[in-house]
Amino acid sequence: MTAVPLAPRVEAREPRSSATSALIRWAVFLGGMALILLRIPQTEAMLVQQIPQTAPADMEPELVRLSVSVALLLGTIAFGIVLAMYLGFAAILERKLFPGELRFGNNLRLGLFTAVIVAAVVPVQVWSMLSGGMPSPALKAGPVIVCCLGVLFLYRRSLRDTGRARAAFAGLGAVALGAAVAIV
């Protein structure tokens, strides 16, 4: 019987973790949901004003209140699902495309794409709370792009260290992600 030499052991690379720490990601998600929940009375008032224009005249008031409540519940759930999807997508982009991060203390890290989501969601929600309505898409796009460019400015050192092509791709991806978040 002949001895078969063993192949050299190949160590698997550990998958790179997301640039954003889990605590920050949860804080962003819960903060976004808190903004939506704070806007519920305002949104309810807007829906109640719009219902008489679209509902039949013989619709019962209880049915109108029920339909407004269901619309608010479904809208809140949909926003939570979409925000969670965007944060998951940001984690993938931070793992695969651009691992640059801002550090806060020893364990808190904020990645570029999660920061872009914050920059795209928070100003629009705060605007809506202060103005009483959602801005038009054209009005919403300008500030969101400016906020995304501001986030890119914060990460300029990390972007510079990755090389021009990757930095350009990450920058375009960040602005595109911000625009996609703002559209929804």
Tab-separated table of C-alpha atoms in Angstrom:
chain	number	residue	atom	x	y	z
A	1	MET	CA	0.000	0.000	0.000
A	2	THR	CA	1.424	3.377	-0.955
A	3	ALA	CA	1.035	6.445	1.145
A	4	VAL	CA	-0.741	9.336	-0.513
A	5	PRO	CA	0.723	12.657	0.487
A	6	LEU	CA	-1.755	15.016	2.055
A	7	ALA	CA	-2.512	18.176	0.214
A	8	PRO	CA	-1.514	21.356	1.970
A	9	ARG	CA	-4.213	22.696	4.158
A	10	VAL	CA	-6.039	25.645	2.623
A	11	GLU	CA	-7.421	28.035	5.148
A	12	ALA	CA	-10.650	29.667	4.204
A	13	ARG	CA	-10.704	33.417	4.412
A	14	GLU	CA	-13.049	34.772	7.001
A	15	PRO	CA	-15.786	36.745	5.363
A	16	ARG	CA	-15.268	40.455	5.824
A	17	SER	CA	-17.797	41.951	8.172
A	18	SER	CA	-19.891	44.946	7.279
A	19	ALA	CA	-18.337	48.336	7.942
A	20	THR	CA	-21.351	49.283	10.071
A	21	SER	CA	-21.625	47.731	13.492
A	22	ALA	CA	-24.843	45.906	14.298
A	23	LEU	CA	-25.698	48.339	17.078
A	24	ILE	CA	-25.553	51.292	14.676
A	25	ARG	CA	-27.596	49.428	12.064
A	26	TRP	CA	-30.297	48.670	14.651
A	27	ALA	CA	-30.220	52.298	15.843
A	28	VAL	CA	-30.723	53.516	12.260
A	29	PHE	CA	-33.626	51.110	11.749
A	30	LEU	CA	-35.302	51.963	15.051
A	31	GLY	CA	-34.698	55.691	14.516
A	32	GLY	CA	-36.319	55.535	11.078
A	33	MET	CA	-39.276	53.662	12.484
A	34	ALA	CA	-39.552	56.198	15.331
A	35	LEU	CA	-39.734	59.022	12.785
A	36	ILE	CA	-42.515	57.227	10.931
A	37	LEU	CA	-44.404	56.550	14.151
A	38	LEU	CA	-44.064	60.212	15.177
A	39	ARG	CA	-45.606	61.189	11.848
A	40	ILE	CA	-48.670	58.944	12.249
A	41	PRO	CA	-51.016	61.680	13.607
A	42	GLN	CA	-49.981	64.022	10.805
A	43	THR	CA	-50.341	61.324	8.164
A	44	GLU	CA	-53.722	60.313	9.572
A	45	ALA	CA	-54.961	63.901	9.281
A	46	MET	CA	-53.764	64.042	5.663
A	47	LEU	CA	-55.529	60.766	4.847
A	48	VAL	CA	-58.768	61.878	6.504
A	49	GLN	CA	-58.722	65.033	4.373
A	50	GLN	CA	-58.175	63.030	1.181
A	51	ILE	CA	-60.806	60.344	1.810
A	52	PRO	CA	-63.894	62.525	1.150
A	53	GLN	CA	-62.565	63.235	-2.343
A	54	THR	CA	-62.190	59.566	-3.252
A	55	ALA	CA	-64.720	57.716	-1.094
A	56	PRO	CA	-68.381	57.266	-2.029
A	57	ALA	CA	-70.744	59.713	-0.330
A	58	ASP	CA	-72.671	56.968	1.473
A	59	MET	CA	-69.593	55.481	3.156
A	60	GLU	CA	-69.998	55.000	6.903
A	61	PRO	CA	-67.682	57.078	9.159
A	62	GLU	CA	-66.566	53.917	11.005
A	63	LEU	CA	-65.536	52.365	7.711
A	64	VAL	CA	-63.578	55.509	6.818
A	65	ARG	CA	-61.713	55.364	10.173
A	66	LEU	CA	-61.029	51.658	9.654
A	67	SER	CA	-59.655	52.223	6.164
A	68	VAL	CA	-57.404	55.040	7.421
A	69	SER	CA	-56.137	52.836	10.269
A	70	VAL	CA	-55.412	49.950	7.900
A	71	ALA	CA	-53.625	52.280	5.470
A	72	LEU	CA	-51.463	53.664	8.289
A	73	LEU	CA	-50.626	50.186	9.551
A	74	LEU	CA	-49.738	48.861	6.102
A	75	GLY	CA	-47.705	51.971	5.287
A	76	THR	CA	-45.717	51.654	8.516
A	77	ILE	CA	-45.050	47.960	7.923
A	78	ALA	CA	-44.060	48.596	4.300
A	79	PHE	CA	-41.658	51.362	5.343
A	80	GLY	CA	-40.078	49.046	7.935
A	81	ILE	CA	-39.615	46.266	5.396
A	82	VAL	CA	-38.139	48.583	2.766
A	83	LEU	CA	-35.809	50.230	5.304
A	84	ALA	CA	-34.617	46.806	6.489
A	85	MET	CA	-33.994	45.777	2.865
A	86	TYR	CA	-31.989	48.933	2.193
A	87	LEU	CA	-29.921	48.433	5.356
A	88	GLY	CA	-29.245	44.825	4.324
A	89	PHE	CA	-28.233	45.980	0.857
A	90	ALA	CA	-25.946	48.603	2.441
A	91	ALA	CA	-24.304	45.869	4.536
A	92	ILE	CA	-23.643	43.813	1.401
A	93	LEU	CA	-22.161	46.814	-0.411
A	94	GLU	CA	-19.993	47.618	2.598
A	95	ARG	CA	-18.767	44.037	2.712
A	96	LYS	CA	-18.122	43.612	-1.003
A	97	LEU	CA	-17.483	47.048	-2.504
A	98	PHE	CA	-16.254	49.586	0.008
A	99	PRO	CA	-15.306	48.704	3.580
A	100	GLY	CA	-14.508	52.300	4.653
A	101	GLU	CA	-15.913	53.294	8.005
A	102	LEU	CA	-16.130	56.105	10.521
A	103	ARG	CA	-15.348	55.029	14.071
A	104	PHE	CA	-17.135	56.222	17.185
A	105	GLY	CA	-15.381	54.825	20.220
A	106	ASN	CA	-13.963	51.314	20.241
A	107	ASN	CA	-16.829	49.245	18.833
A	108	LEU	CA	-19.144	51.589	16.931
A	109	ARG	CA	-18.549	51.869	13.192
A	110	LEU	CA	-20.604	53.580	10.496
A	111	GLY	CA	-20.082	52.483	6.904
A	112	LEU	CA	-20.506	54.656	3.838
A	113	PHE	CA	-23.687	53.100	2.483
A	114	THR	CA	-25.473	53.048	5.840
A	115	ALA	CA	-24.558	56.721	6.257
A	116	VAL	CA	-26.049	57.385	2.814
A	117	ILE	CA	-29.309	55.727	3.881
A	118	VAL	CA	-29.409	57.932	6.977
A	119	ALA	CA	-28.720	60.991	4.807
A	120	ALA	CA	-31.531	60.024	2.438
A	121	VAL	CA	-34.195	59.092	5.017
A	122	VAL	CA	-33.796	61.491	7.929
A	123	PRO	CA	-33.951	64.859	6.089
A	124	VAL	CA	-37.043	63.827	4.114
A	125	GLN	CA	-38.858	62.602	7.230
A	126	VAL	CA	-37.909	65.697	9.230
A	127	TRP	CA	-39.022	67.890	6.323
A	128	SER	CA	-42.348	66.065	6.286
A	129	MET	CA	-42.811	66.532	10.028
A	130	LEU	CA	-42.054	70.257	9.846
A	131	SER	CA	-43.895	71.116	6.638
A	132	GLY	CA	-46.904	68.854	7.060
A	133	GLY	CA	-46.502	66.997	3.784
A	134	MET	CA	-44.074	65.072	1.638
A	135	PRO	CA	-41.903	67.174	-0.673
A	136	SER	CA	-42.314	66.716	-4.396
A	137	PRO	CA	-39.847	64.291	-6.012
A	138	ALA	CA	-37.957	67.149	-7.693
A	139	LEU	CA	-37.680	69.054	-4.412
A	140	LYS	CA	-36.696	65.882	-2.578
A	141	ALA	CA	-33.950	64.839	-5.018
A	142	GLY	CA	-31.789	67.944	-4.638
A	143	PRO	CA	-31.259	67.852	-0.856
A	144	VAL	CA	-30.803	64.076	-0.880
A	145	ILE	CA	-28.047	64.286	-3.492
A	146	VAL	CA	-26.400	67.123	-1.530
A	147	CYS	CA	-26.570	65.003	1.660
A	148	CYS	CA	-25.069	62.008	-0.176
A	149	LEU	CA	-22.242	64.171	-1.500
A	150	GLY	CA	-21.692	65.407	2.060
A	151	VAL	CA	-21.408	61.806	3.224
A	152	LEU	CA	-18.892	61.116	0.453
A	153	PHE	CA	-16.911	64.117	1.685
A	154	LEU	CA	-16.796	62.580	5.184
A	155	TYR	CA	-15.359	59.370	3.719
A	156	ARG	CA	-12.902	61.095	1.348
A	157	ARG	CA	-9.771	59.721	3.039
A	158	SER	CA	-11.010	56.152	2.915
A	159	LEU	CA	-12.121	56.620	-0.685
A	160	ARG	CA	-8.741	58.048	-1.649
A	161	ASP	CA	-6.970	55.018	-0.184
A	162	THR	CA	-8.994	52.535	-2.259
A	163	GLY	CA	-7.905	53.746	-5.680
A	164	ARG	CA	-9.626	55.894	-8.265
A	165	ALA	CA	-11.730	53.282	-9.989
A	166	ARG	CA	-13.117	51.766	-6.783
A	167	ALA	CA	-13.636	55.223	-5.254
A	168	ALA	CA	-15.556	56.397	-8.331
A	169	PHE	CA	-17.657	53.238	-8.338
A	170	ALA	CA	-18.365	53.558	-4.600
A	171	GLY	CA	-19.252	57.234	-5.036
A	172	LEU	CA	-21.649	56.538	-7.882
A	173	GLY	CA	-23.129	53.645	-5.923
A	174	ALA	CA	-23.622	55.865	-2.875
A	175	VAL	CA	-25.421	58.578	-4.849
A	176	ALA	CA	-27.539	55.963	-6.665
A	177	LEU	CA	-28.459	54.294	-3.368
A	178	GLY	CA	-29.389	57.657	-1.868
A	179	ALA	CA	-31.582	58.465	-4.878
A	180	ALA	CA	-33.256	55.044	-4.712
A	181	VAL	CA	-33.985	55.452	-1.000
A	182	ALA	CA	-35.365	58.949	-1.578
A	183	ILE	CA	-37.674	57.772	-4.351
A	184	VAL	CA	-39.341	55.235	-2.084
